[in-house]
Coordinates of C-alpha atoms in Angstrom, one line a residue:
M973 CA 12.3 -29.2 12.0
S974 CA 12.2 -25.5 10.9
D975 CA 14.5 -23.1 12.7
P976 CA 12.2 -20.6 14.6
V977 CA 15.0 -18.0 14.7
L978 CA 15.3 -18.0 10.9
D979 CA 11.6 -17.8 10.6
F980 CA 11.3 -14.7 12.8
V981 CA 14.3 -13.0 11.1
L982 CA 12.6 -13.5 7.8
I983 CA 9.2 -12.3 9.0
A984 CA 10.8 -9.2 10.7
S985 CA 12.9 -8.4 7.6
F986 CA 9.9 -8.7 5.3
I987 CA 7.8 -6.4 7.4
A988 CA 10.6 -3.9 7.5
A989 CA 10.9 -4.1 3.7
L990 CA 7.2 -3.6 3.3
A991 CA 7.4 -0.5 5.5
A992 CA 10.3 0.9 3.4
A993 CA 8.4 0.2 0.2
A994 CA 5.2 1.8 1.6
Y995 CA 7.2 4.9 2.6
F996 CA 8.8 5.1 -0.8
K997 CA 5.3 5.0 -2.3
T998 CA 3.7 7.6 -0.1
L999 CA 6.5 9.4 1.7
D1000 CA 4.3 9.0 4.8
S1001 CA 5.7 7.3 7.9
G1002 CA 2.2 6.7 9.3
L1003 CA 1.9 3.0 8.2
G1004 CA 2.0 1.8 11.8
G1005 CA -1.5 3.1 12.5
D1006 CA -3.0 1.6 9.4
A1007 CA -1.1 -1.7 9.9
R1008 CA -2.3 -2.3 13.5
V1009 CA -5.6 -4.0 12.6
P1010 CA -4.1 -6.1 9.7
M1011 CA -1.3 -7.4 12.0
I1012 CA -3.7 -8.4 14.8
A1013 CA -6.0 -10.1 12.2
G1014 CA -2.9 -11.9 10.9
V1015 CA -1.9 -13.3 14.2
I1016 CA -5.5 -14.5 14.8
A1017 CA -5.6 -16.1 11.4
G1018 CA -2.3 -17.8 12.0
A1019 CA -3.6 -19.3 15.2
L1020 CA -6.4 -20.8 13.1
F1021 CA -3.9 -22.1 10.6
C1022 CA -2.2 -24.1 13.3
F1023 CA -5.3 -26.4 13.2
F1024 CA -6.4 -25.9 9.6
G1025 CA -3.4 -25.1 7.5
N1026 CA -4.3 -26.1 3.9
A1027 CA -4.3 -23.7 1.0
I1028 CA -8.0 -23.5 0.8
V1029 CA -8.4 -22.4 4.4
I1030 CA -5.5 -20.0 4.1
G1031 CA -7.0 -18.3 1.0
I1032 CA -10.5 -18.0 2.5
I1033 CA -9.5 -16.7 5.9
L1034 CA -7.0 -14.2 4.6
T1035 CA -9.6 -12.9 2.1
I1036 CA -12.1 -12.5 5.0
A1037 CA -9.3 -10.7 6.9
A1038 CA -8.8 -8.4 4.0
L1039 CA -12.5 -7.7 3.8
Y1040 CA -12.5 -6.8 7.5
V1041 CA -9.5 -4.5 7.1
R1042 CA -11.3 -2.8 4.1
L1043 CA -14.4 -2.2 6.1
T1044 CA -12.6 -0.9 9.2
G1045 CA -9.8 1.1 7.6
R1046 CA -9.6 4.2 5.5
E1047 CA -10.1 4.1 1.7
S1048 CA -6.9 3.5 -0.2
E1049 CA -5.5 2.2 -3.5
P1050 CA -5.1 -1.4 -4.5
A1051 CA -1.3 -1.2 -3.9
D1052 CA -2.0 -0.1 -0.3
G1053 CA -4.3 -3.0 0.1
M1054 CA -1.5 -5.3 -1.1
I1055 CA 0.8 -3.9 1.5
L1056 CA -1.6 -4.4 4.3
G1057 CA -2.7 -7.8 3.0
A1058 CA 0.9 -9.0 2.8
M1059 CA 1.5 -7.7 6.3
T1060 CA -1.5 -9.7 7.5
G1061 CA 0.0 -12.8 5.8
A1062 CA 3.4 -12.2 7.4
C1063 CA 1.8 -11.9 10.9
A1064 CA -0.2 -15.1 10.2
A1065 CA 3.1 -16.9 9.9
I1066 CA 4.2 -16.0 13.4
P1067 CA 2.1 -18.6 15.3
L1068 CA 3.1 -21.2 12.8
A1069 CA 6.8 -20.7 13.5
F1070 CA 6.3 -22.2 16.9
Q1071 CA 5.0 -25.6 15.8
E1072 CA 5.3 -26.1 12.0
D1073 CA 7.9 -28.3 10.4
H1074 CA 7.3 -26.3 7.1
A1075 CA 7.1 -22.8 8.6
L1076 CA 9.0 -21.1 5.7
L1077 CA 6.6 -22.7 3.2
R1078 CA 3.6 -21.5 5.3
F1079 CA 5.2 -18.0 5.4
A1080 CA 5.3 -17.9 1.6
Q1081 CA 1.8 -19.2 1.3
C1082 CA 0.3 -16.7 3.8
V1083 CA 2.2 -13.7 2.4
L1084 CA 1.3 -14.5 -1.2
A1085 CA -2.3 -15.2 -0.4
G1086 CA -2.6 -12.1 1.8
A1087 CA -1.1 -9.8 -0.8
I1088 CA -3.5 -11.1 -3.5
A1089 CA -6.5 -10.8 -1.1
G1090 CA -5.6 -7.3 -0.1
Y1091 CA -5.1 -6.1 -3.6
G1092 CA -8.2 -7.7 -5.0
I1093 CA -10.5 -6.6 -2.2
T1094 CA -9.3 -3.0 -2.4
F1095 CA -9.5 -3.0 -6.2
G1096 CA -13.2 -4.0 -5.9
L1097 CA -13.8 -1.1 -3.5
T1098 CA -12.1 1.6 -5.5
H1099 CA -12.9 0.6 -9.1
V1100 CA -16.4 -1.1 -8.9
R1101 CA -19.5 0.9 -7.7
D1102 CA -22.2 -1.8 -8.1
K1103 CA -22.5 -3.9 -5.0
S1104 CA -23.3 -7.1 -6.9
R1105 CA -20.2 -6.7 -9.1
Q1106 CA -18.1 -6.0 -5.9
I1107 CA -19.3 -9.4 -4.5
I1108 CA -18.2 -11.1 -7.8
I1109 CA -14.8 -9.4 -7.6
D1110 CA -14.4 -10.5 -3.9
A1111 CA -15.3 -14.1 -4.9
I1112 CA -12.7 -14.0 -7.7
T1113 CA -10.2 -12.6 -5.2
M1114 CA -10.9 -15.4 -2.8
L1115 CA -10.2 -18.0 -5.5
A1116 CA -7.0 -16.2 -6.5
A1117 CA -5.9 -16.1 -2.9
I1118 CA -6.4 -19.8 -2.6
L1119 CA -4.3 -20.3 -5.8
G1120 CA -1.7 -18.0 -4.3
A1121 CA -1.6 -20.1 -1.1
W1122 CA -1.3 -23.3 -3.2
L1123 CA 1.4 -22.0 -5.6
P1124 CA 4.5 -22.0 -3.3
A1125 CA 4.1 -25.7 -2.5
T1126 CA 4.3 -26.6 -6.3
L1127 CA 7.5 -24.7 -7.0
P1128 CA 10.6 -26.9 -7.6
L1129 CA 12.6 -24.9 -5.0
R1130 CA 13.7 -25.4 -1.4
E1131 CA 11.3 -23.9 1.1
R1132 CA 13.9 -21.3 2.2
A1133 CA 14.4 -20.2 -1.4
T1134 CA 10.7 -20.0 -2.0
A1135 CA 10.1 -17.9 1.1
I1136 CA 12.9 -15.5 0.3
A1137 CA 11.7 -15.2 -3.3
V1138 CA 8.2 -14.3 -2.2
A1139 CA 9.5 -11.9 0.5
A1140 CA 11.7 -10.1 -2.1
T1141 CA 9.1 -10.0 -4.9
I1142 CA 6.2 -8.2 -3.1
P1143 CA 8.1 -5.0 -2.0
L1144 CA 9.6 -4.8 -5.5
L1145 CA 6.0 -5.0 -6.9
I1146 CA 5.0 -2.1 -4.7
I1147 CA 8.0 0.0 -5.8
A1148 CA 7.2 -0.9 -9.5
T1149 CA 3.6 0.4 -8.9
V1150 CA 5.0 3.9 -8.0
F1151 CA 6.8 4.1 -11.4
K1152 CA 3.7 2.8 -13.2
Q1153 CA 1.6 5.5 -11.6
W1154 CA 4.1 8.2 -12.4
P1155 CA 2.5 9.4 -15.8
V1156 CA -1.0 9.4 -14.3
I1157 CA 0.0 11.5 -11.3
R1158 CA 2.0 13.8 -13.5
G1159 CA -1.1 14.3 -15.7
E1160 CA -3.2 15.2 -12.7
L1161 CA -0.6 17.6 -11.3
R1162 CA -0.3 19.3 -14.7
H1163 CA -4.0 20.0 -14.5
E1164 CA -3.4 21.5 -11.0
A1165 CA -0.7 23.7 -12.5
A1166 CA -3.0 24.8 -15.2
L1167 CA -5.5 25.9 -12.5
G1168 CA -2.7 27.8 -10.8
V1169 CA -2.7 25.7 -7.7
I1170 CA 1.0 24.7 -8.1
D1171 CA 3.8 26.0 -10.2
D1172 CA 4.8 24.3 -13.4
E1173 CA 8.3 23.8 -12.1
D1174 CA 6.8 21.7 -9.2
V1175 CA 5.0 19.2 -11.4
R1176 CA 8.0 17.1 -12.3
V1177 CA 9.8 17.1 -9.0
T1178 CA 6.5 16.2 -7.3
A1179 CA 5.4 13.4 -9.6
H1180 CA 8.8 11.8 -10.3
P1181 CA 9.4 8.8 -8.0
L1182 CA 13.0 9.7 -7.3
L1183 CA 13.1 13.5 -7.6
R1184 CA 10.2 13.9 -5.1
I1185 CA 12.4 12.4 -2.4
G1186 CA 14.8 15.3 -2.5
R1187 CA 14.4 19.0 -1.8
G1188 CA 12.9 19.9 -5.2
G1189 CA 14.3 23.4 -5.1
W1190 CA 12.5 24.1 -1.8
H1191 CA 14.0 25.9 1.2
D1192 CA 12.8 23.2 3.6
K1193 CA 13.2 19.6 2.6
G1194 CA 10.6 18.3 5.1
A1195 CA 8.1 20.9 3.8
H1196 CA 8.7 19.7 0.2
R1197 CA 8.0 16.1 1.2
E1198 CA 4.7 17.2 2.9
F1199 CA 3.9 19.1 -0.3
V1200 CA 4.5 15.9 -2.3
R1201 CA 2.2 13.9 0.0
I1202 CA -0.6 16.4 -0.3
A1203 CA -0.2 16.8 -4.0
N1204 CA -0.3 13.0 -4.5
K1205 CA -3.4 12.8 -2.3
I1206 CA -5.1 15.4 -4.5
A1207 CA -4.3 13.3 -7.5
L1208 CA -5.7 10.2 -5.8
R1209 CA -8.9 11.9 -4.7
K1210 CA -9.5 13.2 -8.2
R1211 CA -9.2 9.7 -9.6
Q1212 CA -11.4 8.3 -6.9
Q1213 CA -14.2 10.8 -7.4
R1214 CA -14.7 9.9 -11.1
G1215 CA -17.7 7.7 -11.6
R1216 CA -19.0 8.2 -8.0
A1217 CA -22.5 9.1 -7.1
E1218 CA -23.0 12.9 -7.1
E1219 CA -23.1 13.3 -3.3
I1220 CA -19.9 11.3 -2.8
A1221 CA -18.1 13.1 -5.6
R1222 CA -19.1 16.4 -4.0
L1223 CA -17.5 15.3 -0.7
Y1224 CA -14.3 14.4 -2.6
Q1225 CA -14.3 17.7 -4.3
L1226 CA -14.6 19.5 -1.0
E1227 CA -11.5 17.6 0.3
V1228 CA -9.6 18.5 -2.9
I1229 CA -10.4 22.2 -2.4
K1230 CA -9.1 22.1 1.2
L1231 CA -5.9 20.3 0.0
R1232 CA -5.4 22.8 -2.7
M1233 CA -5.6 25.6 -0.2
Q1234 CA -2.9 23.8 1.9
L1235 CA -0.6 23.5 -1.1
Q1236 CA -1.0 27.2 -2.0
D1237 CA -0.2 28.2 1.6
M1238 CA 2.8 26.0 1.7
T1239 CA 4.1 27.4 -1.6
R1240 CA 3.6 30.9 -0.4
I1241 CA 5.5 30.3 2.8
D1242 CA 8.4 28.5 1.0
R1243 CA 8.7 31.4 -1.4
A1244 CA 8.8 33.9 1.4
M1245 CA 11.5 31.8 3.2
R1246 CA 13.6 31.5 0.0
A1247 CA 13.3 35.3 -0.6
S1248 CA 14.3 36.0 3.0
H1249 CA 17.3 33.6 2.7
D1250 CA 18.4 35.2 -0.6
E1251 CA 18.2 38.7 0.9
A1252 CA 20.3 37.6 3.9
G1253 CA 22.8 35.9 1.6

C-alpha cells in the first residue's frame, strides 16, 4: 500500500519546484492566477482516473484538459504550457493518493503526460496558423501524451525512484529553456536598443538568465525586475506577431508600442533617481 503522506509531500514539493522554475523563467509571481484552472482540471481528471486509470485514458484526458486550458487561458509559450500541463498532472495525482496502491507510479504517469500535453498543445497554438495543421499537431500531442503515461511503468526502477526522477526532470527542463532562449531574447533586445527604446548597456543584464535577477545597475532592484519582465514580453510579442494575419499582427504591434513606452518611462525615472542619489552622495 502506498504511503499517502509521502505522496502528498512529493506532489506539494513538485508544485513548489514548478512555481520556482516558472518564476526563474518570467520573474513574475503571478503563476497562481494562471494555474487555478489547470489545477482544478487536474483534480477532476484524477477523479476520473480512479475508475479508468490506464495510460491511454490518462493521455487522452490530460490532452483534453490542456486544450481546455489553452482555450480559456492567456496566450503563452510552449514552456509555459508545459508548466501548466505538469501542474494539471500533479493535481490529477491527488485523488489517486487516497486509494491507489501504485500512487507514485500514477503521479509519474500523470505529470509526464500532462507536461507533454501542455507543451504540444501550446506549441500548436503559437507556431501553427492553419487550423487543420493545428488539429494534426493536437492529435500527435495526444499520442505523445499516451506514450508519456505509458513510459514510467516500463522503467526498471522502483516506483519512488521513478516518481522522484520525473519530478526533478521537468523543472530542470524549464530552467534549461530559459538558457536556450537567451540568444533569441538578446537578439530581440538588441533591435530594441538600436531603435533607442532601451540602452545598449541594458541588453545583456536584461537577457542573461542570471544577471537579470540582480539589480543590473539600477537604483531600484524591484524596478529592474519589472523592466526585465516587460522587455521579455516585448521580445515574446515580436516573435508571436511574425507570420500572423495582418489584423492580428497589428494588435500585437500596438501592444509592443505600449510596452516600449513603459520601458522608456521606467528608464527615465531610474536615471532621475540615480542622478538624485549621486548628487545627495
